[in-house]
Amino acid sequence: MAKRRPPRSVSARGLGETAIAPLAPPAWRPVALTLSAAGLLALPLFVPATFFVAWFALTPFLTALQTSNRRFAFLLSLLFGWVYHGLANYWLVPTVTDLGPFATIPISTMKVWALLAFVVLLFWQGLFAVLFGALTWLLLRQGVDGWRSVGIGACWLLTEWLRSLGLFGYPWALLASSQVAFLPLLQAVAWVGSFGLGGILSSVNALWLAGWQQRKGGYLAIAFSILAGLSFLGWVDMERITRLSQATPHLRVAVVQGNFGKERWRPDVSFDELKAILWTHLRLSAQAARQGARLIVWSETALPWRLRENGRWGYGAREIQLLTERYRVALLVGAGEWWGGKSFNACFFLAPQKAHQRTDVVHKIRLVPFGEFLPWRERFPWLAKWLPHAPIETTFGTLPNFPPSLRLDGKIVKPATLVCFESLFPFHLRYLLRTFSRQSPPVNLVVILTNDSWFGNTLAPYHHARVALLRAVEFRRAVVRGAGTGISLISLPTGKVVRWAGWNERRVLVANVPLLSTFSVYSVLGDLPFVLLAGAIVGWLLRRR
């Protein structure tokens, strides 16, 4: 006798309605939420006009953490970190690969090293995402409310600050950098710094989650009020800084973007090609001087040779000095310096006689690990045999005993100079400003020299340029950024860009900038008070749990 078939399942909505299986197993929903959060959070890095996405992009990831057990939350946090930092750092693979000809290493070998470097970077950055995920998961176990939303922002602040510390500190793609297209909200970094603004945005994301889960409009109103309030206060502060800038002496500055790429570092480059680099920069500088510029900035390693060796000036120094005398201008020139058997990445200050005071060179202090130097080389000499590195490594610079200063048009110009990688670290610039400003007058300009030609036309040169706007607002200083192949810019202390040169362009940028010397709240307090407060909040909430 044949067995009877079991009855068809029906839904609770009514008889005759067949139950429909979900499109995806529930276990995959947190994965989908995590992937969407990482992608949305990275979107403003590529399209700054989508800055508003960062106000809610983290919410799906918080939802995924809340609905997961401990082990799955760990995996989700790792996935979030890998995807977000993978999108933000994808350019590392082609950058390292293209170094092959300059390091005399086959392209196929460099591809392997590039992929390995990318994977190591993702694991390193992923550790901080796991730390954030672990702390957040502990806070979310009892649900999310107002205080836990503040705690989640504190967790984000702590992890971003921690990943900027030490020899391998790398504060790339901070959450605050997503707001560079919306200047009113960006002004908050002048009060709480970039790490603080990232914490505030993370708290807002958590408030959206609290309002949605508990169906309480109060949380949503608080989130909206925070963003609206910060935007309004930022607009008011922008107006205040604009008025202060108008009442401050101005200086006409220029940036020369020579647009000589990495090909100038080829082993077979001829001396005639090197001479063309110098004369092109001199011609563009003369053009800037005729437009009234008194301070002209070249890029990092604009001259791809040692401009000075053991105190003796090399090729190009005499020609640059003649230009300064003829046009009565000062030049900041990126080039190499060799001293006592060591190679330095340097910025030289060349100016007419009696215009220049104190030191005439600044050496790069913060170097790129594995790019400019090989960590632990003395302790582990076998690293030099296995890892690709520059034949002559760059030496760490030290802080000058006297800050560079110039007298131009009857004004004392005292710039804080950052070279490339150094511009990523807000506390490094704060240290320079506070140290140099102890000797009157205070620092009244920020100059950034960089050579981003190694990155190609990827996200890296664009995002690196936007970081300069964070530094301008944090310290309320005009920023003059010279990049060899782009992106060069001149920014006001409010973060407003007044001149800009795109990628792979030969341009001269000229603009008047205020020599503002006021101190922002962040420049006075720094990160430590906010870090301590964030740590206290997280500790209190975990104990209360």
XYZ file of C-alpha atoms in Angstrom:
545
model
C 0.000 0.000 0.000
C 1.483 3.365 -1.060
C 2.373 5.866 1.623
C 0.404 9.079 1.742
C 2.303 12.280 1.022
C 2.613 14.740 3.890
C 0.408 17.803 3.551
C 1.852 20.930 1.990
C 2.993 23.523 4.460
C 0.973 26.670 4.652
C 1.781 30.056 5.948
C 0.176 31.670 8.925
C -1.470 34.184 6.631
C -4.080 31.795 5.369
C -4.844 28.381 3.918
C -3.734 27.569 0.439
C -0.813 30.001 0.588
C 2.441 28.082 0.117
C 5.324 29.006 2.468
C 8.179 30.664 0.607
C 11.775 30.009 1.663
C 13.866 33.126 2.328
C 16.136 34.257 -0.498
C 19.237 33.816 1.664
C 19.891 31.835 4.814
C 19.678 34.021 7.926
C 23.355 33.334 8.675
C 24.318 35.279 5.568
C 22.370 38.397 6.469
C 25.047 39.691 8.873
C 27.647 39.070 6.160
C 25.635 41.072 3.656
C 25.148 43.866 6.195
C 28.887 43.923 6.949
C 29.871 44.047 3.275
C 27.396 46.829 2.567
C 28.662 48.828 5.558
C 32.312 48.543 4.478
C 31.464 49.509 0.906
C 29.296 52.459 1.892
C 31.858 53.732 4.375
C 34.554 53.693 1.671
C 32.350 55.432 -0.902
C 33.129 59.036 0.206
C 36.838 58.291 -0.205
C 36.218 57.868 -3.936
C 33.322 60.327 -4.345
C 33.600 63.103 -1.731
C 30.161 64.455 -2.674
C 28.676 61.365 -0.976
C 29.942 62.580 2.426
C 26.456 62.140 3.941
C 26.713 58.354 3.504
C 29.191 58.204 6.402
C 26.415 59.409 8.729
C 24.659 56.035 8.462
C 27.080 53.665 6.666
C 28.287 52.042 9.887
C 24.768 51.195 11.097
C 24.432 47.921 9.103
C 27.679 46.649 10.600
C 26.487 47.476 14.132
C 23.274 45.576 13.393
C 25.275 42.562 12.212
C 27.407 42.583 15.362
C 24.383 42.795 17.633
C 22.768 39.715 16.116
C 25.911 37.528 16.154
C 27.599 35.338 18.707
C 31.161 36.003 19.829
C 32.928 33.914 17.222
C 30.819 35.172 14.339
C 31.228 38.785 15.527
C 35.014 38.310 15.382
C 34.797 37.048 11.791
C 32.465 39.875 10.791
C 34.820 42.460 12.276
C 37.745 40.972 10.378
C 35.697 40.959 7.178
C 34.672 44.579 7.709
C 38.279 45.662 8.248
C 39.568 43.753 5.245
C 36.948 45.076 2.851
C 37.087 48.689 4.032
C 40.866 48.902 4.135
C 41.149 46.813 0.992
C 39.091 49.386 -0.903
C 41.028 52.256 0.667
C 44.443 50.698 -0.084
C 43.960 48.768 -3.333
C 46.478 51.099 -4.999
C 49.291 49.462 -3.006
C 49.386 46.477 -5.388
C 50.079 48.394 -8.637
C 52.351 50.828 -6.775
C 54.671 48.094 -5.453
C 54.502 46.157 -8.719
C 55.646 49.168 -10.735
C 58.695 49.593 -8.487
C 60.337 46.593 -10.169
C 62.380 48.463 -12.814
C 63.651 50.973 -10.244
C 64.702 48.247 -7.796
C 66.170 46.082 -10.598
C 63.733 43.292 -9.673
C 61.625 41.418 -12.287
C 57.996 42.526 -12.547
C 56.780 38.988 -11.857
C 58.685 38.939 -8.561
C 57.410 42.368 -7.586
C 53.834 41.223 -8.191
C 54.321 38.548 -5.555
C 55.779 41.068 -3.126
C 52.954 43.490 -3.906
C 50.264 40.943 -3.089
C 52.120 39.893 0.047
C 52.450 43.529 1.191
C 48.749 44.094 0.544
C 47.736 41.011 2.549
C 50.013 41.960 5.460
C 48.584 45.486 5.480
C 45.016 44.149 5.538
C 45.792 41.847 8.454
C 47.445 44.702 10.358
C 44.589 47.129 9.755
C 42.094 44.331 10.352
C 43.381 43.929 13.919
C 42.059 47.388 14.792
C 38.734 46.597 13.164
C 38.568 43.463 15.334
C 39.312 45.529 18.422
C 36.493 47.922 17.542
C 34.167 45.010 16.791
C 34.989 43.238 20.066
C 34.385 46.318 22.222
C 31.220 47.200 20.317
C 29.876 43.642 20.551
C 30.301 43.731 24.336
C 28.435 47.033 24.523
C 25.618 45.854 22.250
C 24.869 42.626 24.147
C 22.379 44.504 26.330
C 20.965 46.479 23.436
C 21.753 49.987 22.258
C 20.708 53.215 23.941
C 22.038 56.748 24.273
C 25.017 55.988 26.481
C 26.006 52.908 24.499
C 25.874 55.024 21.350
C 28.368 57.375 22.967
C 30.454 54.338 23.931
C 30.506 53.057 20.349
C 31.811 56.433 19.198
C 34.445 56.247 21.929
C 35.496 52.796 20.675
C 35.924 54.139 17.151
C 37.990 57.087 18.399
C 40.282 54.794 20.397
C 40.912 52.335 17.569
C 41.612 55.049 14.983
C 44.027 56.717 17.389
C 45.762 53.433 18.198
C 46.346 52.524 14.564
C 48.173 55.818 14.067
C 50.781 55.125 16.750
C 54.208 53.539 16.633
C 56.639 52.607 13.912
C 53.851 51.138 11.786
C 51.270 53.817 12.535
C 49.099 54.363 9.474
C 46.139 56.764 9.895
C 44.973 56.384 6.292
C 41.253 56.675 5.475
C 40.130 58.150 8.792
C 36.371 58.560 9.073
C 36.780 62.338 9.397
C 38.287 62.480 5.898
C 34.903 61.483 4.489
C 33.611 64.986 5.320
C 36.068 67.115 3.309
C 33.328 68.027 0.813
C 31.096 69.451 3.569
C 33.122 72.215 5.184
C 30.628 73.237 7.923
C 30.803 69.792 9.548
C 34.536 69.493 8.866
C 35.146 72.476 11.170
C 34.612 70.156 14.150
C 38.182 68.891 13.749
C 39.368 72.307 14.951
C 37.759 71.458 18.322
C 38.105 67.680 18.705
C 40.562 66.653 15.985
C 40.109 64.087 13.235
C 39.842 61.173 15.671
C 37.188 63.045 17.640
C 35.057 63.760 14.570
C 35.251 60.081 13.622
C 33.980 59.199 17.088
C 31.064 61.630 16.786
C 30.010 60.223 13.415
C 30.175 56.678 14.820
C 27.929 57.717 17.724
C 25.422 59.152 15.260
C 25.411 55.821 13.409
C 24.645 54.033 16.682
C 21.824 56.485 17.460
C 20.132 55.637 14.167
C 20.252 51.978 15.218
C 18.827 52.759 18.668
C 15.984 54.778 17.201
C 15.123 52.150 14.628
C 15.236 49.196 17.031
C 13.390 50.818 19.925
C 11.014 52.805 17.723
C 11.897 55.933 19.679
C 11.961 59.151 17.745
C 14.005 60.762 20.499
C 17.191 58.963 19.449
C 16.650 59.929 15.844
C 16.059 63.524 16.902
C 19.290 63.518 18.925
C 21.261 62.145 15.964
C 19.832 64.747 13.631
C 20.404 67.495 16.186
C 24.066 66.551 16.577
C 24.687 66.767 12.856
C 22.620 69.934 12.437
C 24.200 71.541 15.504
C 27.754 70.743 14.433
C 27.023 72.021 10.938
C 25.574 75.283 12.276
C 28.431 75.820 14.735
C 30.896 74.961 11.993
C 29.347 77.538 9.682
C 29.535 80.161 12.448
C 33.167 79.261 13.136
C 33.986 79.458 9.421
C 32.628 82.987 9.364
C 34.702 83.870 12.420
C 37.903 82.474 10.923
C 37.167 84.233 7.632
C 36.876 87.573 9.430
C 40.096 86.905 11.347
C 41.846 85.978 8.104
C 40.722 89.172 6.409
C 42.262 91.210 9.236
C 45.541 89.236 9.073
C 48.521 90.075 6.827
C 48.489 88.075 3.608
C 51.283 86.608 1.535
C 51.179 85.762 -2.142
C 52.361 82.154 -2.524
C 52.793 79.775 -5.418
C 53.091 76.063 -6.102
C 55.074 74.724 -9.042
C 53.773 71.352 -10.231
C 56.502 70.308 -12.664
C 54.803 67.038 -13.642
C 57.900 64.879 -13.858
C 56.915 61.326 -12.941
C 58.777 58.368 -11.548
C 60.566 57.827 -14.860
C 63.168 60.366 -13.710
C 64.418 57.732 -11.250
C 65.299 55.244 -13.988
C 68.890 53.982 -13.738
C 69.461 54.943 -17.402
C 68.207 58.539 -17.147
C 70.583 60.975 -18.829
C 72.045 64.154 -17.385
C 70.296 66.198 -20.078
C 66.964 64.871 -18.821
C 67.863 65.902 -15.278
C 68.819 69.377 -16.487
C 65.411 69.673 -18.155
C 63.751 69.061 -14.777
C 65.676 71.916 -13.174
C 65.135 74.409 -15.990
C 61.434 73.626 -16.229
C 61.002 74.331 -12.523
C 63.027 77.540 -12.826
C 60.943 78.723 -15.771
C 57.665 78.017 -13.947
C 58.999 79.693 -10.803
C 59.887 82.829 -12.764
C 56.348 82.807 -14.144
C 54.969 82.613 -10.582
C 57.272 85.451 -9.448
C 56.027 87.672 -12.272
C 52.500 87.035 -10.982
C 53.531 88.463 -7.630
C 54.358 85.294 -5.669
C 56.874 85.862 -2.889
C 57.076 82.273 -1.614
C 57.270 79.431 -4.146
C 56.933 75.765 -3.210
C 58.301 72.878 -5.249
C 57.439 69.245 -4.585
C 59.188 66.545 -2.580
C 62.302 65.365 -4.487
C 61.481 67.862 -7.232
C 65.201 67.568 -8.015
C 65.989 63.825 -8.123
C 69.544 64.201 -6.931
C 71.482 65.402 -3.887
C 71.327 69.170 -3.849
C 73.929 69.269 -1.069
C 76.591 66.757 -0.088
C 78.589 67.110 3.121
C 77.953 70.847 3.153
C 78.837 71.459 -0.497
C 76.076 72.595 -2.823
C 75.531 70.554 -5.951
C 74.106 71.116 -9.403
C 71.158 73.516 -9.478
C 71.792 75.355 -6.220
C 73.497 78.315 -7.899
C 70.770 78.655 -10.518
C 68.040 78.604 -7.859
C 69.870 81.190 -5.758
C 70.198 83.474 -8.779
C 66.458 83.244 -9.361
C 65.726 84.201 -5.743
C 68.018 87.234 -6.041
C 66.591 88.356 -9.354
C 62.932 88.184 -8.347
C 63.343 88.691 -4.570
C 61.449 85.493 -3.792
C 61.977 82.516 -1.505
C 61.854 78.912 -2.678
C 61.163 75.703 -0.769
C 62.791 72.951 -2.806
C 62.484 69.218 -2.256
C 65.718 67.306 -2.920
C 68.151 64.903 -1.316
C 70.962 65.709 1.076
C 73.958 63.555 1.901
C 75.706 64.126 5.195
C 78.200 61.958 7.045
C 77.468 58.863 4.983
C 73.688 59.207 5.426
C 70.987 60.105 2.947
C 68.165 62.467 3.946
C 64.874 63.392 2.280
C 65.096 67.163 2.588
C 63.336 70.451 1.976
C 65.759 73.318 1.332
C 64.949 76.968 2.040
C 66.582 79.247 -0.514
C 65.989 82.994 -0.343
C 67.673 86.316 -1.137
C 70.326 87.509 1.249
C 68.974 89.056 4.453
C 65.541 87.482 3.799
C 66.466 84.141 5.252
C 66.926 83.488 8.965
C 68.179 80.508 10.994
C 68.158 77.040 9.423
C 68.108 76.411 5.674
C 66.967 72.783 5.563
C 64.371 70.473 7.096
C 64.782 66.685 6.984
C 61.878 64.273 6.833
C 61.297 62.824 10.314
C 58.557 60.230 9.763
C 59.628 57.727 7.123
C 57.608 55.085 5.279
C 58.418 51.581 6.617
C 59.715 49.248 3.883
C 59.537 52.158 1.436
C 62.217 54.525 2.711
C 63.810 52.284 5.319
C 63.863 48.634 6.349
C 62.708 48.144 9.957
C 64.880 46.031 12.290
C 67.653 45.793 9.699
C 70.393 45.768 12.352
C 68.641 43.186 14.509
C 67.602 40.925 11.623
C 70.176 41.414 8.824
C 68.676 38.582 6.794
C 65.700 40.864 6.044
C 67.907 42.856 3.686
C 68.511 39.692 1.639
C 64.880 38.695 1.352
C 62.837 41.891 1.279
C 63.023 44.393 -1.594
C 64.243 47.794 -0.446
C 66.018 50.889 -1.685
C 69.772 50.418 -2.290
C 70.438 53.512 -0.155
C 67.941 53.913 2.636
C 66.709 57.244 3.938
C 67.823 58.334 7.404
C 65.375 59.652 10.002
C 65.623 63.407 10.353
C 65.549 65.316 13.627
C 63.749 68.454 14.646
C 65.800 71.573 13.790
C 67.159 73.525 16.729
C 65.713 76.658 15.163
C 62.603 76.716 12.992
C 62.990 78.028 9.438
C 61.729 81.580 9.036
C 61.696 84.056 6.173
C 61.234 87.825 5.909
C 59.194 88.586 2.804
C 57.419 91.837 1.963
C 58.084 93.069 5.464
C 56.380 90.038 7.027
C 57.894 87.201 9.008
C 56.839 83.909 7.406
C 57.337 80.921 9.666
C 56.202 77.703 7.971
C 55.792 74.274 9.492
C 57.008 71.926 6.772
C 55.717 68.389 6.283
C 57.159 65.941 3.778
C 54.728 63.431 2.237
C 53.852 60.703 4.793
C 54.165 63.175 7.688
C 50.969 64.961 6.657
C 48.900 61.921 7.712
C 49.693 62.450 11.398
C 47.825 65.318 13.076
C 49.829 65.013 16.288
C 53.088 65.368 14.334
C 52.024 68.738 12.947
C 50.755 69.763 16.382
C 54.172 68.968 17.834
C 55.873 71.139 15.211
C 53.484 74.029 15.744
C 53.746 74.020 19.518
C 57.523 73.550 19.524
C 58.282 76.234 16.945
C 55.683 78.670 18.296
C 57.458 78.870 21.656
C 59.868 81.187 19.885
C 58.070 84.307 18.720
C 56.495 84.732 16.247
C 54.330 81.591 16.080
C 54.055 79.345 13.035
C 51.730 81.036 10.530
C 51.757 78.720 7.508
C 51.807 74.982 6.740
C 53.737 73.713 3.734
C 53.417 70.125 2.491
C 55.819 68.689 -0.081
C 55.049 65.310 -1.588
C 55.800 63.097 -4.559
C 52.756 60.942 -5.294
C 53.827 59.909 -8.790
C 54.541 56.373 -7.510
C 50.811 55.826 -6.915
C 49.685 56.523 -10.463
C 46.200 57.840 -11.185
C 44.564 55.885 -8.338
C 42.709 56.861 -5.185
C 45.966 57.520 -3.295
C 47.027 60.952 -4.651
C 43.480 62.302 -4.347
C 42.890 61.074 -0.814
C 46.372 62.149 0.243
C 45.572 65.667 -0.998
C 42.292 65.778 0.948
C 44.160 64.961 4.146
C 45.799 68.388 3.790
C 42.372 69.981 4.303
C 42.033 68.214 7.661
C 45.368 69.695 8.726
C 44.293 73.180 7.585
C 41.120 73.148 9.679
C 42.613 71.379 12.706
C 45.272 74.047 13.170
C 43.646 77.046 11.452
C 46.533 77.584 9.076
C 46.641 78.110 5.353
C 48.158 75.082 3.627
C 50.363 75.157 0.544
C 50.744 71.661 -0.899
C 53.207 70.932 -3.692
C 52.949 67.543 -5.404
C 55.189 66.651 -8.329
C 52.495 65.169 -10.570
C 49.423 66.170 -8.527
C 47.400 66.829 -6.573
C 48.770 70.289 -5.639
C 46.582 72.814 -3.839
C 46.405 76.004 -1.818
C 43.880 75.974 1.027
C 42.584 78.577 3.464
C 42.420 77.901 7.245
C 38.757 76.929 6.820
C 39.670 74.085 4.465
C 38.411 75.940 1.412
C 40.566 75.195 -1.643
C 41.368 78.380 -3.582
C 43.739 76.833 -6.138
C 44.026 73.232 -7.302
C 46.082 71.346 -9.907
C 44.869 67.972 -11.141
C 46.698 64.769 -11.847
C 49.399 64.701 -14.527
C 49.247 68.449 -15.179
C 52.067 70.976 -15.448
C 50.698 73.956 -13.570
C 51.593 77.027 -11.564
C 49.205 77.913 -8.740
C 49.275 81.439 -7.294
C 47.089 82.802 -4.493
C 47.045 85.145 -1.499
C 46.855 83.346 1.849
C 46.452 84.721 5.385
C 49.355 84.323 7.782
C 47.008 83.367 10.599
C 48.623 82.452 13.909
C 45.599 81.840 16.136
C 45.433 78.534 18.015
C 42.451 76.213 17.678
C 41.046 74.214 20.587
C 42.557 71.049 19.155
C 45.996 72.606 18.722
C 45.935 73.480 22.438
C 44.452 70.248 23.819
C 45.616 67.648 21.318
C 44.279 64.082 21.301
C 45.109 62.965 24.839
C 42.094 64.480 26.695
C 39.673 62.963 24.196
C 41.460 59.607 24.250
C 41.345 59.500 28.048
C 37.672 60.493 28.077
C 36.856 57.842 25.475
C 38.716 55.191 27.470
C 36.885 56.188 30.660
C 33.494 55.994 28.931
C 34.190 52.562 27.445
C 35.513 51.248 30.770
C 32.487 52.573 32.682
C 30.017 51.065 30.218
C 31.751 47.678 30.269
C 31.694 47.615 34.067
C 28.044 48.666 34.113
C 27.259 45.841 31.723
